[in-house]
Coordinates of C-alpha atoms and ligand atoms in Angstrom, one line a residue:
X1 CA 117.2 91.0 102.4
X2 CA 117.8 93.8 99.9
X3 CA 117.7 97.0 99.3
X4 CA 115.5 98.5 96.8
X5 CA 116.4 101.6 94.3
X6 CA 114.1 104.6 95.0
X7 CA 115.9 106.7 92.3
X8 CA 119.3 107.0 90.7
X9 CA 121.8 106.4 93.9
X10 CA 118.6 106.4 96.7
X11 CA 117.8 103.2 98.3
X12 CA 114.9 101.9 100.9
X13 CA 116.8 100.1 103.8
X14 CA 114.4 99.7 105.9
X15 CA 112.6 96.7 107.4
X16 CA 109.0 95.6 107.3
X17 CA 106.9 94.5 110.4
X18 CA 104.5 92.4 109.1
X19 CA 102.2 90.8 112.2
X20 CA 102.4 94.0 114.6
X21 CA 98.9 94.6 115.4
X22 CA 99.4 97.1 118.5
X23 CA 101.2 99.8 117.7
X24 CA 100.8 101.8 121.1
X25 CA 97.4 101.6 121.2
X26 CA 96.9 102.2 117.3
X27 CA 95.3 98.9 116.0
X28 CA 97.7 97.7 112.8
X29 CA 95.8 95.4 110.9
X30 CA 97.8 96.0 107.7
X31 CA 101.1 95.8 110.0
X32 CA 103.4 98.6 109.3
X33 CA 107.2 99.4 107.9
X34 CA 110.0 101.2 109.3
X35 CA 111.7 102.9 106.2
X36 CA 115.3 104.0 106.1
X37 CA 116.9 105.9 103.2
X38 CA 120.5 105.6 101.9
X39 CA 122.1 107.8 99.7
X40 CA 125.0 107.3 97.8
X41 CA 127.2 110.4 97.1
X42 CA 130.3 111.2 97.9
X43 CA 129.4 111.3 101.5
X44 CA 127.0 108.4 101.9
X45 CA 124.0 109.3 103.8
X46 CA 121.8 107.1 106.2
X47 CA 118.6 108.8 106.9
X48 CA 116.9 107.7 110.2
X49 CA 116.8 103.8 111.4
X50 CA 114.6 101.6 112.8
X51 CA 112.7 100.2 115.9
X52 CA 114.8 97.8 118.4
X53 CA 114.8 94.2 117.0
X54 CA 114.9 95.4 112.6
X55 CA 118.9 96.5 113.2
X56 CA 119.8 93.6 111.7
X57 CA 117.6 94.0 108.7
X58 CA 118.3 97.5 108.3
X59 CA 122.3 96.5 108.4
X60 CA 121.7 93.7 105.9
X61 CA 119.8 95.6 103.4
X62 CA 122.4 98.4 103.2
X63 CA 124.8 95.7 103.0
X64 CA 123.8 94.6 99.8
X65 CA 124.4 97.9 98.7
X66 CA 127.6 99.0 100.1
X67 CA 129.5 98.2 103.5
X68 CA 127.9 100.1 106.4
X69 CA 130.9 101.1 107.4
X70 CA 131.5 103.6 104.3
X71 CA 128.5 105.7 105.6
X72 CA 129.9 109.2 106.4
X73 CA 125.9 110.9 107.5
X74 CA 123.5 110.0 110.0
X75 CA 120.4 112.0 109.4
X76 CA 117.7 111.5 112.3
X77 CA 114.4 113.4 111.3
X78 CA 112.8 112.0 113.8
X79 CA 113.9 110.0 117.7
X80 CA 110.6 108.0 118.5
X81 CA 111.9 104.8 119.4
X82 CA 109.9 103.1 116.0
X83 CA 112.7 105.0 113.8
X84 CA 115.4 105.8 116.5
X85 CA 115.3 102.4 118.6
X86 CA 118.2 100.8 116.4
X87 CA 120.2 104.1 117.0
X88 CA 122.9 103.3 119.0
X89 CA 123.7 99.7 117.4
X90 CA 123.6 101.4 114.0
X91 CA 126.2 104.1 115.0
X92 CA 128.5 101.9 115.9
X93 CA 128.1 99.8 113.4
X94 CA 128.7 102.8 110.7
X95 CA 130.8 104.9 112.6
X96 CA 129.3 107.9 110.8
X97 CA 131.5 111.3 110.6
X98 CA 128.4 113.6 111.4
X99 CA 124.6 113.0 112.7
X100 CA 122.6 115.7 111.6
X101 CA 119.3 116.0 113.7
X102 CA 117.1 119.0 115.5
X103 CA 118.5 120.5 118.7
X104 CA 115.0 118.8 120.7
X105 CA 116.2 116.0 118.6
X106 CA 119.9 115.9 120.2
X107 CA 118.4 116.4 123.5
X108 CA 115.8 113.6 123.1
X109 CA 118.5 110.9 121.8
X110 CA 120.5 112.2 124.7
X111 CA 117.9 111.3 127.4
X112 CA 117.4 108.3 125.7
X113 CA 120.5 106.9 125.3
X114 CA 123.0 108.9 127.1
X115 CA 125.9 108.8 124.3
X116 CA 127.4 112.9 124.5
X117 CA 130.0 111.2 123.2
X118 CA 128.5 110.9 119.0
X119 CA 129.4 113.2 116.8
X120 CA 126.1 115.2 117.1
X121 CA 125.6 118.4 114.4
X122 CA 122.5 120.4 114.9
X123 CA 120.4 121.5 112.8
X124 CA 117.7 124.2 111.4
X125 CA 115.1 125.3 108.9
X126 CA 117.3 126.5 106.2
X127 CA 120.1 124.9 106.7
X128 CA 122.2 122.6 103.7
X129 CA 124.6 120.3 103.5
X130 CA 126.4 119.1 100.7
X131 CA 126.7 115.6 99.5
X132 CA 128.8 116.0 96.5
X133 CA 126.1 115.7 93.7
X134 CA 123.8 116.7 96.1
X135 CA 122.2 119.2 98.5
X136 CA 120.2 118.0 101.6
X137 CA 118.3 120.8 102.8
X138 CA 116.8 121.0 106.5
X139 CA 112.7 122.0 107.2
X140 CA 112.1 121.8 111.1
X141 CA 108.6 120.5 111.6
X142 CA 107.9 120.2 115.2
X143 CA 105.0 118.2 116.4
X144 CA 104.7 116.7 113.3
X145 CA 105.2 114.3 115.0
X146 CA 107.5 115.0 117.9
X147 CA 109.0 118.3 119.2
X148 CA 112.5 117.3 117.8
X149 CA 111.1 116.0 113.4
X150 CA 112.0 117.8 111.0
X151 CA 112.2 116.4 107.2
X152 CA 114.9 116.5 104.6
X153 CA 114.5 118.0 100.9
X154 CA 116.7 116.7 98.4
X155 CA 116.7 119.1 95.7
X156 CA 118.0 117.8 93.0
X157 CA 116.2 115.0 92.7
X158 CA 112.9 116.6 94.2
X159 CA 112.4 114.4 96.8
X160 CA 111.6 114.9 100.6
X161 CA 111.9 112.4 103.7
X162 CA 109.4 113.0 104.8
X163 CA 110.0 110.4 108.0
X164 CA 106.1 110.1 110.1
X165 CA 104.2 112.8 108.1
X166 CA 102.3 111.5 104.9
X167 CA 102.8 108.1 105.9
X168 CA 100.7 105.1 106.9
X169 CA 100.7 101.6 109.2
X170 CA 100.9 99.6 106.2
X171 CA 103.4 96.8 105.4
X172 CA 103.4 95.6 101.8
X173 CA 106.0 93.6 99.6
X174 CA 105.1 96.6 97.1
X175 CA 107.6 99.9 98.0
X176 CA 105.6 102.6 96.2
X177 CA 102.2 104.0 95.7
X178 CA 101.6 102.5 92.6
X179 CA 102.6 99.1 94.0
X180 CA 99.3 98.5 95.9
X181 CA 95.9 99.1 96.2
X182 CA 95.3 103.0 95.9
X183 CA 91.8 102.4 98.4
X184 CA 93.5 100.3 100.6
X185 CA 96.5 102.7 101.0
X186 CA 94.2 105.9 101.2
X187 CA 92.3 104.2 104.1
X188 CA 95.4 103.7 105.9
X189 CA 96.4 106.5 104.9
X190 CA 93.7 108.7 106.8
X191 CA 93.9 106.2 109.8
X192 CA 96.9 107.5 110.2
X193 CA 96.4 111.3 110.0
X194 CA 93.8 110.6 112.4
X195 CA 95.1 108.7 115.4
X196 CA 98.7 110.5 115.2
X197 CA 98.4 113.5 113.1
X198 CA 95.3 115.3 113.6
X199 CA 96.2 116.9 116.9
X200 CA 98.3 118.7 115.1
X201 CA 96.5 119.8 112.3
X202 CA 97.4 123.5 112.7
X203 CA 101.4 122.6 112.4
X204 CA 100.7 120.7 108.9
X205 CA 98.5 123.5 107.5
X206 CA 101.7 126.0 108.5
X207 CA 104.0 123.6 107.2
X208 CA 102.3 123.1 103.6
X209 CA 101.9 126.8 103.3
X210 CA 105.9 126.7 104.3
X211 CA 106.6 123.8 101.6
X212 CA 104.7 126.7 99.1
X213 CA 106.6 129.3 100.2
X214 CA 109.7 127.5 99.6
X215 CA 108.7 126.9 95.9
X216 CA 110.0 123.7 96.5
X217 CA 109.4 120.9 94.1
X218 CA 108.3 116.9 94.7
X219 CA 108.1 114.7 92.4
X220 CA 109.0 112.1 95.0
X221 CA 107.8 111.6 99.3
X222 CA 109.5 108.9 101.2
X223 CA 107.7 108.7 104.6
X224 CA 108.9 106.4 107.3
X225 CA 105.7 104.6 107.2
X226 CA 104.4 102.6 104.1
X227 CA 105.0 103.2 100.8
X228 CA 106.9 105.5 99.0
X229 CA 104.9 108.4 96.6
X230 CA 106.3 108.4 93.6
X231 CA 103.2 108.4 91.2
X232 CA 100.8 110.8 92.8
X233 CA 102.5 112.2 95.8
X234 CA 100.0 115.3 94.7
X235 CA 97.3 113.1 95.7
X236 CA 98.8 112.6 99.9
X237 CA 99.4 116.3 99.9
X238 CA 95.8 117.4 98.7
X239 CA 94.3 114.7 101.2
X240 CA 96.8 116.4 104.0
X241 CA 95.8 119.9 103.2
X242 CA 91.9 118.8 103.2
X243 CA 91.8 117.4 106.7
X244 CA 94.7 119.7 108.2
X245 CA 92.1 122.1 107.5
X246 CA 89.5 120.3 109.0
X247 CA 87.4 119.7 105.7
X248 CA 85.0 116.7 105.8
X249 CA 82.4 115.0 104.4
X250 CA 78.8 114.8 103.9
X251 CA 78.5 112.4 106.1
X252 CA 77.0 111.7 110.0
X253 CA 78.6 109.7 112.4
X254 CA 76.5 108.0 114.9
X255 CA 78.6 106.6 117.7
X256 CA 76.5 105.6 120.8
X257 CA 76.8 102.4 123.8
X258 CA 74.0 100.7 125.2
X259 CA 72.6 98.8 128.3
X260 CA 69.5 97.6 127.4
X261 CA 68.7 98.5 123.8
X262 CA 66.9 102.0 124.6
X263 CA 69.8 104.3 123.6
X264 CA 70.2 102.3 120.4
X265 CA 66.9 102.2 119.4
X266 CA 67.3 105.7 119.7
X267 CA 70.2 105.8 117.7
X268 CA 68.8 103.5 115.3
X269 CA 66.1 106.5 114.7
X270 CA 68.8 108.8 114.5
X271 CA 69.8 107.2 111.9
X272 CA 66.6 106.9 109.9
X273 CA 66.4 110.2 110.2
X274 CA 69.9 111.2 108.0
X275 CA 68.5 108.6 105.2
X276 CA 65.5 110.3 104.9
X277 CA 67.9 113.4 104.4
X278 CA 69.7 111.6 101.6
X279 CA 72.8 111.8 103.9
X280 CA 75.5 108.9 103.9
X281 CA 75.3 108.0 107.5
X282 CA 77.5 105.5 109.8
X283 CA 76.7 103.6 113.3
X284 CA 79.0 102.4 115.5
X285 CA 78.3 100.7 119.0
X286 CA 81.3 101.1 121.1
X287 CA 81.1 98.1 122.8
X288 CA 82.2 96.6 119.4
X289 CA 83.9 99.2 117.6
X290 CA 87.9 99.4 117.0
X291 CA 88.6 102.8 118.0
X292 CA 92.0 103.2 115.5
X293 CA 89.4 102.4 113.1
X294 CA 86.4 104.5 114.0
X295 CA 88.6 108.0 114.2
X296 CA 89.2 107.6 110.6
X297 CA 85.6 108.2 109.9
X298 CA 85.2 110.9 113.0
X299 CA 88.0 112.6 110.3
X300 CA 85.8 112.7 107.6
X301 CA 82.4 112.7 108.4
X302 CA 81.0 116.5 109.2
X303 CA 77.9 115.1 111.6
X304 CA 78.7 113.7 115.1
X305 CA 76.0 112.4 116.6
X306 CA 76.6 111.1 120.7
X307 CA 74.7 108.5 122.7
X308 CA 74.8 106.9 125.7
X309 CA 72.5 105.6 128.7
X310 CA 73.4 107.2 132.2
X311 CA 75.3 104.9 134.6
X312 CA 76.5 106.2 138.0
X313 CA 75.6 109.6 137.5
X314 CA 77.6 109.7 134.2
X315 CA 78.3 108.4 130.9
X316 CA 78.9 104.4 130.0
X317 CA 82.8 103.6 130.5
X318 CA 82.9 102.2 126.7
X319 CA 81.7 105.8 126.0
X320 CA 83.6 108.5 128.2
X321 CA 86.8 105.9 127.0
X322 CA 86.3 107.0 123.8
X323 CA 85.2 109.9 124.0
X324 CA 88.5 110.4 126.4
X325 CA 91.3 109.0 123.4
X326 CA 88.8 111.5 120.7
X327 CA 89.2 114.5 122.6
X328 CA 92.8 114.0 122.9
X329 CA 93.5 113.5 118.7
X330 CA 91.2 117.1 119.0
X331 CA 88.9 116.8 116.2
X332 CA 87.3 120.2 114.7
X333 CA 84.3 121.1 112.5
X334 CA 81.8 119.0 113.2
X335 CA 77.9 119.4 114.3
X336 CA 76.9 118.0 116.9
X337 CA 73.8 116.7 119.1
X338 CA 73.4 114.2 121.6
X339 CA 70.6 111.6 123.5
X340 CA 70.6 108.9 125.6
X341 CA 68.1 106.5 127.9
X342 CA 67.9 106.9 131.8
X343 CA 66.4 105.6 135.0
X344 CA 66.6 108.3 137.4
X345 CA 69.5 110.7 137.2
X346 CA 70.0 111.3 133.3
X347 CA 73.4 113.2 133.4
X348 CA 74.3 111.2 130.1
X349 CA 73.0 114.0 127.4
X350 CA 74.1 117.2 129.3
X351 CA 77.7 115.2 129.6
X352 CA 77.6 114.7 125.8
X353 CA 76.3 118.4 124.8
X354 CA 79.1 119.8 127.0
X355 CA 81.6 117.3 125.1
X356 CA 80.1 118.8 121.8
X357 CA 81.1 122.0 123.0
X358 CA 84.4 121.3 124.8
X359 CA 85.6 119.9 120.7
X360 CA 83.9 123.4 119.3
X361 CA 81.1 121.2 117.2
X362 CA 78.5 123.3 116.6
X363 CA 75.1 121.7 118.5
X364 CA 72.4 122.1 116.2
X365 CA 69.7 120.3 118.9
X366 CA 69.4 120.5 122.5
X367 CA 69.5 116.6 122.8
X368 CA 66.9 114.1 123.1
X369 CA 67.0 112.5 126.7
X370 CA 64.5 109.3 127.5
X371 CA 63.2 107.9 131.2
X372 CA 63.9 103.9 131.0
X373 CA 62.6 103.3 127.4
X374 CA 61.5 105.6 123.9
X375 CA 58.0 105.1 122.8
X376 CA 57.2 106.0 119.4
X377 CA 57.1 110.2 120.0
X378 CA 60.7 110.1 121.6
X379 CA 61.5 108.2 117.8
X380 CA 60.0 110.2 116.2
X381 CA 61.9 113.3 117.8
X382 CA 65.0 110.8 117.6
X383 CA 64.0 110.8 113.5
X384 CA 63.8 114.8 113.5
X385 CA 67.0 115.2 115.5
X386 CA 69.0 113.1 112.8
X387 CA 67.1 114.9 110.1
X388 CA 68.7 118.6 111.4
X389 CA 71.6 116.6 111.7
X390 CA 71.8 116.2 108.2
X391 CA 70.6 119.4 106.8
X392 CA 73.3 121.6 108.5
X393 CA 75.9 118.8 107.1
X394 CA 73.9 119.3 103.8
X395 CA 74.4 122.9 104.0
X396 CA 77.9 123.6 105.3
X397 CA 79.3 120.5 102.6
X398 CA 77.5 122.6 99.9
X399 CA 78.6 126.1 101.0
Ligands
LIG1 FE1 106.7 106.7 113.4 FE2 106.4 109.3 115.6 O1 107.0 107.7 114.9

């Protein structure tokens, strides 16, 4: 196991974790990596480690490059146990003179692990430390992904650790953007930013108008996750400042469940509807959906369309699960409208227009609502409904 050269003295030492496929919830179907930096100056710097069970990876690829033990700097952007789990077995296994981390990051590792004793050195937006050759300079960034991340600019040769931000669930024998398949990686890419960094959208927006601010230049992002940017890191930035602002794409999203077949015949004349609009449309049945999966398009698409049957008074559990894990990753800028099939009660639609509202989507329709099963008018309203649908998506893409 090696190390491999990022740039003149900067090496990935991390490991790669090819067959996890549930990563708290977040389905990896491309596995993932847990990327490490080291930096060889004339204090040798380790930035962040890895998740429990890769120390011994991590230590063998640094090995190759120098003896662990002749690492003077810790840096931990970020204590989530994927990149801070090896943390205690790799300081004691470097022995480093200084760990450099957040002050929520030094009280996280502390409630972790419960090691006072570490030569701990906090850090803040603004602050530098030099390597010898080399400056590292500190940007807080909390939230993105944890109260205690920050990343770590190295200016001279333009590069940022970035650790979680711009990264993606994606192990690869390739290190760098130009390694592997630019569709695949994009797709990953947005899964990511949309099952762990669209809730906070707002902190990324302020944090790219910061990087501005700072006039600071990359040529080079080395996130934790996936491969390293080193041809177009323009290209992750653009796609982080579209959907931190909550730009999407002409496109509906129909996402419904089903007992009997009404509500997705219904949904199936929701979506005849948006074609007739010239719309790219996409349906998804929850009962078969993978949710990491589907949030990637509820990123991108503009139109959200909701359906369910009533059941109990309320919506389908496949449903008002997603719907539950959705609201949480708090999507913006969508319009909205709902329907669904009943026998008796028919709370289903109301339920899913106050949803609508609850993630600010503007409901361009009150919702379409059926007893038992749609004859061919409630299709044909179903048709209408996606066809507004569409227009307003038509409208607000092209404004
Ligand atoms: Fe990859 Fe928030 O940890």
């Amino acid at each position: 196991m090696k190390a491999v050269k990022v740039r003149e003295d900067l090496f990935w030492v991390g490991a790669i974790d090819w067959n996890v496929r549930n990563f708290h919830g977040y389905s990896t179907v491309r596995g993932t990596t847990y990327n490490a930096f080291l930096l060889l100056d004339e204090k040798i710097t380790l930035f962040d480690t890895v998740k429990h069970g890769f120390e011994e990876e991590l230590l063998k690829r640094i090995s190759s490059v120098i003896n662990p033990e002749k690492i003077d700097y810790l840096v931990i952007n970020h204590i989530e146990p994927d990149h801070a789990g090896a943390f205690v077995r790799v300081v004691q296994a470097i022995k480093p003179e200084k760990i450099f981390l957040t002050r929520n990051a030094r009280l996280g590792i502390l409630a972790h692990f419960h090691q006072e004793s570490f030569p701990f050195e906090e850090v803040k937006t603004g602050f530098e430390v030099r390597t010898g050759k080399r400056t590292l300079k500190f940007i807080e960034t909390p939230m993105i992904h944890w109260p205690d991340s920050m990343m770590t600019y190295i200016p001279e040769e333009k590069t940022l650790i970035s650790q979680d931000a711009f990264g993606a669930h994606y192990a690869s024998s390739g290190r760098f953007d130009d390694d592997v398949d630019t569709c695949e990686l994009i797709q990953e890419a947005a899964k990511y930013y949309a099952n762990i960094v669209y809730p906070y959208s707002p902190q990324v927006n302020k944090l790219l108008q910061t990087v501005k601010e700072m006039n600071l230049e990359i040529e080079m992002i080395c996130p934790d996750h996936g491969v390293i940017w080193r041809k177009n890191p323009d290209k992750i930035v653009a796609l982080y400042e579209k959907w931190s602002s909550y730009v999407c794409d002409p496109m509906v999203l129909i996402i419904y469940d089903t007992m009997w077949k009404s509500t997705e015949k219904m949904a199936y004349a929701v979506m005849e509807g948006v074609f007739e609009e010239s719309v790219e449309v996409k349906l998804c049945k929850l009962s078969v959906a993978d949710w990491t999966e589907l949030m990637s398009d509820v990123l991108q698409s503009r139109g959200l369309v909701l359906g369910s049957p009533t059941l109990n008074n309320g919506l389908l559990p496949t449903v008002s699960g997603f719907l539950t894990y959705m609201k949480g990753l708090r999507p913006r800028g969508k319009v909205g409208a709902a329907f669904g099939s009943y026998g008796w009660s028919g709370e289903a639609v109301k339920l899913l227009n106050q949803y609508l509202q609850e993630i600010q989507a503007e409901v361009v329709h009150d919702g379409i609502r059926v007893k038992y099963v749609p004859d061919e008018k409630v299709l044909s309203d179903c048709v209408e409904l996606g066809r507004k649908v569409a227009q307003r998506v038509k409208e607000l893409c092209s404004a």
